[in-house]
Short mmCIF file of C-alpha atoms in Angstrom, two decimals:
data_model
loop_
_atom_site.label_atom_id
_atom_site.label_comp_id
_atom_site.label_asym_id
_atom_site.label_seq_id
_atom_site.Cartn_x
_atom_site.Cartn_y
_atom_site.Cartn_z
CA MET A 1 0.00 0.00 0.00
CA THR A 2 2.87 2.38 0.72
CA THR A 3 3.84 2.31 -2.94
CA ALA A 4 0.33 2.34 -4.43
CA ALA A 5 -0.01 6.09 -4.65
CA PRO A 6 3.36 6.69 -6.37
CA GLU A 7 2.68 3.84 -8.77
CA ARG A 8 -0.70 5.33 -9.63
CA ALA A 9 0.95 8.71 -10.21
CA VAL A 10 3.45 7.11 -12.60
CA ARG A 11 0.63 5.39 -14.50
CA ALA A 12 -1.28 8.70 -14.70
CA ALA A 13 1.73 10.35 -16.35
CA ASP A 14 2.26 7.44 -18.77
CA PRO A 15 0.83 8.13 -22.27
CA ARG A 16 -0.22 4.48 -22.45
CA ALA A 17 -2.23 4.95 -19.24
CA ARG A 18 -3.97 7.98 -20.73
CA LEU A 19 -4.77 5.98 -23.87
CA SER A 20 -6.09 3.16 -21.67
CA ARG A 21 -8.43 5.54 -19.84
CA ALA A 22 -9.65 6.96 -23.15
CA ILE A 23 -10.47 3.44 -24.33
CA GLU A 24 -12.29 2.75 -21.07
CA ASN A 25 -14.53 5.79 -21.69
CA ALA A 26 -15.43 4.50 -25.16
CA PRO A 27 -18.28 2.28 -23.87
CA LEU A 28 -20.01 5.49 -22.76
CA ALA A 29 -19.28 7.47 -25.90
CA VAL A 30 -20.56 4.74 -28.23
CA PRO A 31 -24.10 4.47 -26.80
CA LEU A 32 -24.23 8.26 -26.49
CA VAL A 33 -23.55 8.63 -30.20
CA LEU A 34 -26.00 5.85 -31.09
CA ILE A 35 -28.75 7.40 -28.96
CA ALA A 36 -28.10 10.79 -30.55
CA VAL A 37 -28.40 9.26 -34.04
CA VAL A 38 -31.66 7.51 -33.13
CA LEU A 39 -33.14 10.68 -31.66
CA THR A 40 -32.04 12.70 -34.67
CA VAL A 41 -33.99 10.32 -36.90
CA ALA A 42 -36.96 10.02 -34.54
CA THR A 43 -37.53 13.74 -33.98
CA ASP A 44 -36.46 16.85 -35.83
CA ARG A 45 -36.28 18.84 -32.58
CA PHE A 46 -33.35 16.97 -31.04
CA LEU A 47 -30.61 18.75 -33.00
CA SER A 48 -32.05 22.22 -32.53
CA VAL A 49 -29.70 24.66 -30.82
CA ASP A 50 -32.15 25.32 -28.00
CA ASN A 51 -32.65 21.62 -27.30
CA LEU A 52 -28.95 20.76 -27.33
CA THR A 53 -28.34 23.71 -25.02
CA ASN A 54 -30.97 22.33 -22.66
CA VAL A 55 -29.23 18.93 -22.66
CA VAL A 56 -25.82 20.42 -21.91
CA VAL A 57 -27.18 22.69 -19.17
CA ALA A 58 -29.11 19.85 -17.52
CA ALA A 59 -26.06 17.58 -17.71
CA GLY A 60 -23.90 20.33 -16.25
CA ILE A 61 -26.21 20.88 -13.30
CA VAL A 62 -26.24 17.20 -12.29
CA ALA A 63 -22.53 16.80 -13.06
CA ILE A 64 -21.45 19.24 -10.33
CA PRO A 65 -22.64 17.08 -7.42
CA GLY A 66 -21.71 14.02 -9.48
CA LEU A 67 -18.08 15.12 -9.59
CA ALA A 68 -18.04 15.53 -5.81
CA MET A 69 -19.75 12.17 -5.42
CA THR A 70 -16.99 10.70 -7.61
CA LEU A 71 -14.50 11.43 -4.83
CA CYS A 72 -16.82 9.95 -2.23
CA ILE A 73 -17.45 6.74 -4.16
CA ALA A 74 -13.76 6.43 -5.10
CA MET A 75 -13.18 6.51 -1.34
CA GLY A 76 -15.45 3.47 -1.04
CA GLU A 77 -18.35 5.43 0.46
CA PHE A 78 -21.35 7.46 -0.72
CA ASP A 79 -23.66 10.21 0.50
CA LEU A 80 -27.42 9.63 0.39
CA SER A 81 -28.24 13.02 1.91
CA VAL A 82 -27.31 15.19 -1.06
CA GLY A 83 -30.92 15.44 -2.30
CA SER A 84 -32.06 16.75 1.08
CA THR A 85 -29.11 19.16 1.06
CA VAL A 86 -30.47 20.53 -2.22
CA SER A 87 -33.80 21.17 -0.52
CA LEU A 88 -32.42 22.80 2.64
CA THR A 89 -29.93 24.96 0.75
CA GLY A 90 -32.63 26.25 -1.60
CA ALA A 91 -35.08 26.79 1.25
CA VAL A 92 -32.61 28.75 3.38
CA THR A 93 -31.34 30.84 0.46
CA CYS A 94 -34.80 31.79 -0.83
CA THR A 95 -36.16 32.44 2.66
CA TRP A 96 -33.28 34.79 3.37
CA ILE A 97 -33.91 36.64 0.11
CA VAL A 98 -37.63 36.92 0.90
CA GLY A 99 -36.61 38.26 4.31
CA GLY A 100 -34.83 41.18 2.65
CA HIS A 101 -31.23 39.97 2.83
CA PRO A 102 -28.93 40.53 -0.18
CA ALA A 103 -29.10 37.62 -2.62
CA GLY A 104 -25.31 37.21 -2.58
CA LEU A 105 -25.27 36.87 1.20
CA ALA A 106 -28.21 34.45 1.08
CA MET A 107 -26.38 32.23 -1.42
CA VAL A 108 -23.24 32.17 0.74
CA VAL A 109 -25.35 31.17 3.74
CA GLY A 110 -26.94 28.43 1.61
CA LEU A 111 -23.52 27.05 0.70
CA LEU A 112 -22.47 27.14 4.35
CA VAL A 113 -25.56 25.11 5.17
CA GLY A 114 -24.49 22.55 2.56
CA ALA A 115 -20.98 22.45 4.03
CA ALA A 116 -22.46 21.99 7.53
CA VAL A 117 -24.49 18.99 6.37
CA GLY A 118 -21.36 17.48 4.82
CA LEU A 119 -19.37 18.14 8.00
CA LEU A 120 -22.09 16.47 10.07
CA ASN A 121 -21.94 13.40 7.83
CA GLY A 122 -18.17 13.28 8.04
CA LEU A 123 -18.11 13.53 11.83
CA VAL A 124 -20.83 10.91 12.31
CA VAL A 125 -18.98 8.51 10.02
CA THR A 126 -15.45 9.10 11.35
CA LYS A 127 -15.96 9.92 15.03
CA LEU A 128 -19.02 7.82 15.85
CA GLY A 129 -18.08 4.95 13.55
CA VAL A 130 -21.50 4.78 11.89
CA THR A 131 -21.42 3.19 8.44
CA PRO A 132 -21.86 5.73 5.61
CA PHE A 133 -25.08 4.12 4.38
CA ILE A 134 -26.81 4.41 7.76
CA ALA A 135 -25.28 7.79 8.62
CA THR A 136 -26.24 9.52 5.39
CA LEU A 137 -29.63 7.79 5.26
CA ALA A 138 -30.36 9.24 8.70
CA THR A 139 -29.09 12.65 7.58
CA LEU A 140 -31.31 12.43 4.49
CA VAL A 141 -34.37 12.11 6.73
CA ILE A 142 -33.22 14.67 9.31
CA VAL A 143 -32.22 17.35 6.80
CA ARG A 144 -35.43 16.85 4.83
CA GLY A 145 -37.39 17.32 8.05
CA VAL A 146 -35.41 20.45 8.92
CA SER A 147 -36.10 21.84 5.45
CA LEU A 148 -39.85 21.23 5.77
CA ALA A 149 -39.89 22.71 9.27
CA TYR A 150 -37.85 25.74 8.20
CA THR A 151 -40.26 26.58 5.38
CA GLY A 152 -43.36 25.62 7.34
CA GLY A 153 -44.31 23.41 4.41
CA ARG A 154 -44.69 26.46 2.17
CA ASP A 155 -42.71 27.50 -0.92
CA ALA A 156 -40.47 30.54 -0.58
CA ILE A 157 -41.11 32.37 -3.87
CA VAL A 158 -38.44 34.86 -4.91
CA SER A 159 -37.77 37.27 -7.73
CA SER A 160 -34.04 37.80 -7.71
CA SER A 161 -31.99 38.65 -10.78
CA THR A 162 -28.82 37.70 -8.90
CA LEU A 163 -30.10 34.23 -8.06
CA LYS A 164 -31.61 33.81 -11.52
CA PHE A 165 -28.25 34.55 -13.14
CA LEU A 166 -26.88 31.25 -11.80
CA ALA A 167 -29.15 29.22 -14.08
CA ALA A 168 -30.15 31.67 -16.81
CA GLY A 169 -27.10 33.93 -17.09
CA ARG A 170 -24.36 33.65 -19.70
CA VAL A 171 -20.65 34.36 -19.67
CA PHE A 172 -19.36 35.23 -23.14
CA GLY A 173 -22.44 33.48 -24.54
CA VAL A 174 -21.88 30.30 -22.51
CA PRO A 175 -24.67 29.33 -20.07
CA MET A 176 -23.61 29.90 -16.47
CA PRO A 177 -24.29 26.27 -15.39
CA VAL A 178 -21.90 25.09 -18.10
CA VAL A 179 -19.24 27.54 -16.90
CA LEU A 180 -19.64 26.31 -13.32
CA THR A 181 -19.45 22.70 -14.48
CA ALA A 182 -16.31 23.34 -16.52
CA VAL A 183 -14.57 24.97 -13.56
CA THR A 184 -15.69 22.15 -11.24
CA ALA A 185 -14.59 19.45 -13.70
CA LEU A 186 -11.15 20.98 -14.15
CA ALA A 187 -10.75 21.25 -10.38
CA ALA A 188 -11.90 17.65 -9.88
CA TRP A 189 -9.56 16.34 -12.60
CA TRP A 190 -6.65 18.23 -11.09
CA VAL A 191 -7.41 16.94 -7.59
CA VAL A 192 -7.75 13.32 -8.73
CA ASN A 193 -4.77 13.26 -11.08
CA ARG A 194 -2.30 15.81 -9.76
CA THR A 195 -2.67 16.11 -5.99
CA ARG A 196 -1.70 14.10 -2.96
CA PHE A 197 -5.25 14.44 -1.68
CA GLY A 198 -6.62 12.68 -4.76
CA ARG A 199 -4.14 9.84 -4.32
CA TRP A 200 -5.13 9.58 -0.67
CA VAL A 201 -8.81 9.31 -1.61
CA CYS A 202 -8.12 6.39 -3.95
CA ALA A 203 -5.76 4.77 -1.45
CA ILE A 204 -8.45 4.89 1.25
CA GLY A 205 -10.93 3.41 -1.20
CA SER A 206 -8.54 0.59 -2.03
CA ASN A 207 -7.80 -0.37 1.58
CA ARG A 208 -8.73 2.00 4.39
CA GLU A 209 -6.86 0.21 7.16
CA ALA A 210 -3.71 -0.16 5.09
CA ALA A 211 -3.91 3.55 4.29
CA ARG A 212 -4.25 4.32 8.01
CA MET A 213 -1.27 2.13 8.84
CA SER A 214 0.73 3.95 6.15
CA GLY A 215 0.23 7.20 8.04
CA LEU A 216 -2.44 8.78 5.87
CA PRO A 217 -4.85 11.18 7.65
CA VAL A 218 -7.79 8.91 6.85
CA ASP A 219 -10.46 10.52 9.03
CA ARG A 220 -9.53 14.03 7.91
CA VAL A 221 -9.67 13.05 4.24
CA ARG A 222 -13.03 11.30 4.67
CA THR A 223 -14.53 14.29 6.49
CA THR A 224 -13.19 16.70 3.86
CA VAL A 225 -14.75 14.66 1.06
CA TYR A 226 -18.13 14.73 2.79
CA VAL A 227 -17.85 18.51 3.16
CA ILE A 228 -17.05 18.78 -0.56
CA VAL A 229 -20.15 16.72 -1.38
CA GLY A 230 -22.21 18.96 0.91
CA VAL A 231 -20.97 22.12 -0.80
CA ALA A 232 -21.65 20.58 -4.22
CA GLY A 233 -25.15 19.69 -3.03
CA GLY A 234 -25.51 23.31 -1.96
CA ILE A 235 -24.52 24.52 -5.42
CA TRP A 236 -27.04 22.08 -6.89
CA GLY A 237 -29.70 23.54 -4.60
CA LEU A 238 -28.85 27.08 -5.67
CA LEU A 239 -29.07 26.13 -9.34
CA ILE A 240 -32.44 24.40 -8.93
CA SER A 241 -33.82 27.32 -6.90
CA SER A 242 -32.45 29.68 -9.54
CA GLN A 243 -34.33 27.80 -12.26
CA LEU A 244 -37.60 27.64 -10.31
CA GLN A 245 -37.17 30.96 -8.45
CA LYS A 246 -38.32 29.31 -5.25
CA GLY A 247 -37.16 27.25 -2.33
CA SER A 248 -39.17 24.32 -1.04
CA GLY A 249 -38.91 21.46 1.38
CA GLN A 250 -40.08 19.19 -1.43
CA LEU A 251 -37.21 19.93 -3.81
CA GLY A 252 -34.45 17.40 -4.41
CA LEU A 253 -36.47 14.23 -3.86
CA GLY A 254 -34.47 11.35 -5.35
CA PHE A 255 -31.65 13.64 -6.50
CA GLU A 256 -29.08 11.58 -4.61
CA LEU A 257 -29.76 8.65 -6.92
CA ASP A 258 -29.10 10.83 -9.97
CA ALA A 259 -25.70 11.85 -8.60
CA ILE A 260 -24.74 8.29 -7.72
CA THR A 261 -26.03 6.91 -11.03
CA ILE A 262 -23.92 9.15 -13.27
CA VAL A 263 -20.82 8.31 -11.22
CA VAL A 264 -21.38 4.56 -11.44
CA ILE A 265 -22.27 4.73 -15.14
CA GLY A 266 -19.12 6.80 -15.62
CA GLY A 267 -16.96 3.93 -14.38
CA THR A 268 -16.03 4.90 -10.82
CA SER A 269 -16.05 1.69 -8.81
CA LEU A 270 -18.57 1.34 -5.99
CA LEU A 271 -15.90 -0.67 -4.18
CA GLY A 272 -13.60 2.36 -4.20
CA GLY A 273 -10.01 2.82 -5.27
CA ARG A 274 -10.62 4.37 -8.69
CA ALA A 275 -12.18 7.57 -9.98
CA SER A 276 -13.12 8.71 -13.47
CA VAL A 277 -13.85 12.43 -13.81
CA VAL A 278 -14.32 12.23 -17.57
CA GLY A 279 -16.53 9.19 -17.12
CA THR A 280 -18.78 11.09 -14.69
CA LEU A 281 -19.16 13.93 -17.19
CA LEU A 282 -20.04 11.48 -19.97
CA GLY A 283 -22.44 9.72 -17.63
CA ALA A 284 -24.24 13.01 -16.95
CA VAL A 285 -24.52 13.78 -20.67
CA LEU A 286 -25.74 10.24 -21.41
CA ILE A 287 -28.43 10.34 -18.70
CA GLU A 288 -29.70 13.77 -19.70
CA THR A 289 -29.66 12.87 -23.39
CA ILE A 290 -31.85 9.87 -22.65
CA ARG A 291 -34.19 11.95 -20.53
CA ASN A 292 -34.39 14.66 -23.14
CA GLY A 293 -35.06 12.18 -25.92
CA LEU A 294 -37.79 10.44 -23.96
CA ASN A 295 -39.40 13.81 -23.28
CA LEU A 296 -39.29 14.69 -26.96
CA LEU A 297 -40.95 11.34 -27.71
CA ASN A 298 -43.64 12.09 -25.08
CA THR A 299 -42.65 9.09 -22.99
CA PRO A 300 -44.39 8.94 -19.56
CA PRO A 301 -42.09 9.82 -16.62
CA ALA A 302 -42.48 6.31 -15.18
CA TYR A 303 -40.79 4.79 -18.23
CA GLN A 304 -38.03 7.38 -18.03
CA ARG A 305 -37.22 6.16 -14.52
CA ILE A 306 -37.28 2.56 -15.71
CA SER A 307 -34.83 3.40 -18.51
CA ILE A 308 -32.38 5.09 -16.12
CA GLY A 309 -32.68 2.19 -13.69
CA LEU A 310 -31.92 -0.36 -16.39
CA LEU A 311 -28.91 1.67 -17.46
CA LEU A 312 -27.65 1.61 -13.88
CA VAL A 313 -28.06 -2.18 -13.76
CA VAL A 314 -26.01 -2.48 -16.96
CA ALA A 315 -23.28 -0.27 -15.49
CA LEU A 316 -23.13 -2.33 -12.30
CA THR A 317 -22.99 -5.53 -14.35
CA ILE A 318 -20.05 -4.17 -16.33
CA GLN A 319 -18.28 -3.28 -13.08
CA ALA A 320 -18.84 -6.80 -11.77
CA LEU A 321 -17.37 -8.28 -14.94
CA ARG A 322 -14.38 -5.97 -14.74
CA ARG A 323 -13.67 -7.07 -11.16
CA ASN A 324 -13.21 -10.58 -12.51
CA ALA A 325 -10.77 -9.38 -15.16
CA PRO A 326 -6.95 -9.45 -14.68
CA ALA A 327 -5.69 -6.74 -12.33
CA GLU A 328 -3.73 -5.02 -15.10
CA ALA A 329 -6.98 -4.28 -16.93
CA LEU A 330 -8.33 -2.35 -13.95
CA ASP A 331 -5.66 0.33 -13.70
CA ASP A 332 -7.22 3.79 -13.87
CA VAL A 333 -6.79 7.27 -12.59
#
C-alpha cells in the first residue's frame, strides 16, 4: 500500500495509461452517439440549438454534485443526503432573500448550510463509527425534516436577478451552469490526477486500514470529502432554486440517486479505489440525453425512470465483470 499512490501517479503520467483511460470511456461514448443518431432520426427537434443547449445545461447541473460524489465513491463510500441538502440549501437561500437579505449573502449562507451537512456526515462517520449508508440515510431524513420545518411546508417564492443569473445567465455566450461545471470538472480532474489528496482518496478506497497504517490522515480526508459533497449539493440547490425561483422542502427528492447513477455509469467503482472524472461527465450527458429524448418522444415519466434504472443495472454488471478481469486491466486514474 505504501507504494500504491506513487505507482498510480506514474501510471497517470504514462501516455499508455492515458490511452487506456480513453479506451475505457469509449463504452459510454458509443451508446451516447447511437442514442443521438436515433433521436435525430426520430424527432427533428433533437438537434435544434435550444434543445442541445438544454441537454448540456441539464447535464452540467447534475454533473457538479456528481463530480463531488466521484471522490466519495472512489473513497469506497457514498452520501445519500445530497438530495435533502439541495432542498435545505434552496429553502434557506430563498427564505433569506424573501426576508430582505442581499441575494449574494443568502447564497453564501446556503452554501455554508451545505458544508455543515457534509461536515455532520463526516463527523458521524469518522468519530461515531456509523457506516456511511446508515449515517447519510439518517441525515437524508433529518435534513429533509429540517427543510420542511424551516419553510413551514410552504414554498419561498423569490424574484431575484442575482439568483436567476446562476441558471439563466451567460458568460461570453456560454450558459452559467456550463461555466460552473467546466470549472468544477477541471478542479476535480486536477485533484484526482495531480494532488496528494486525490491519491489519498483512492488509497483509502482501495484499503482504508492499510492507508491508516501507512500514516495517511484517513479521518480528515473522509470528512473533507463529505464537506465537498455537501458544498456541491448546496450549489445544486442554488441552481435548482435559480431555475424555479423558489425554495421548497419538497425539492431534491431522489436527486441523490441521480448523482450516484452518473458516477457509477461513468466507471467509478462502488468498491472504491478508482475515480473517473471524464466518465462522470459522460455519464451526466448520457443520462440527460436519454431523458431529453424520452421527453421529446412524449414518454411517460415512469418509463423514463425505468430506462435510467436499467442503465444503472447495466453499469453495475459491467463493473462486476471488470472485477473478474486481470488486475492489469483495472488500472485507472
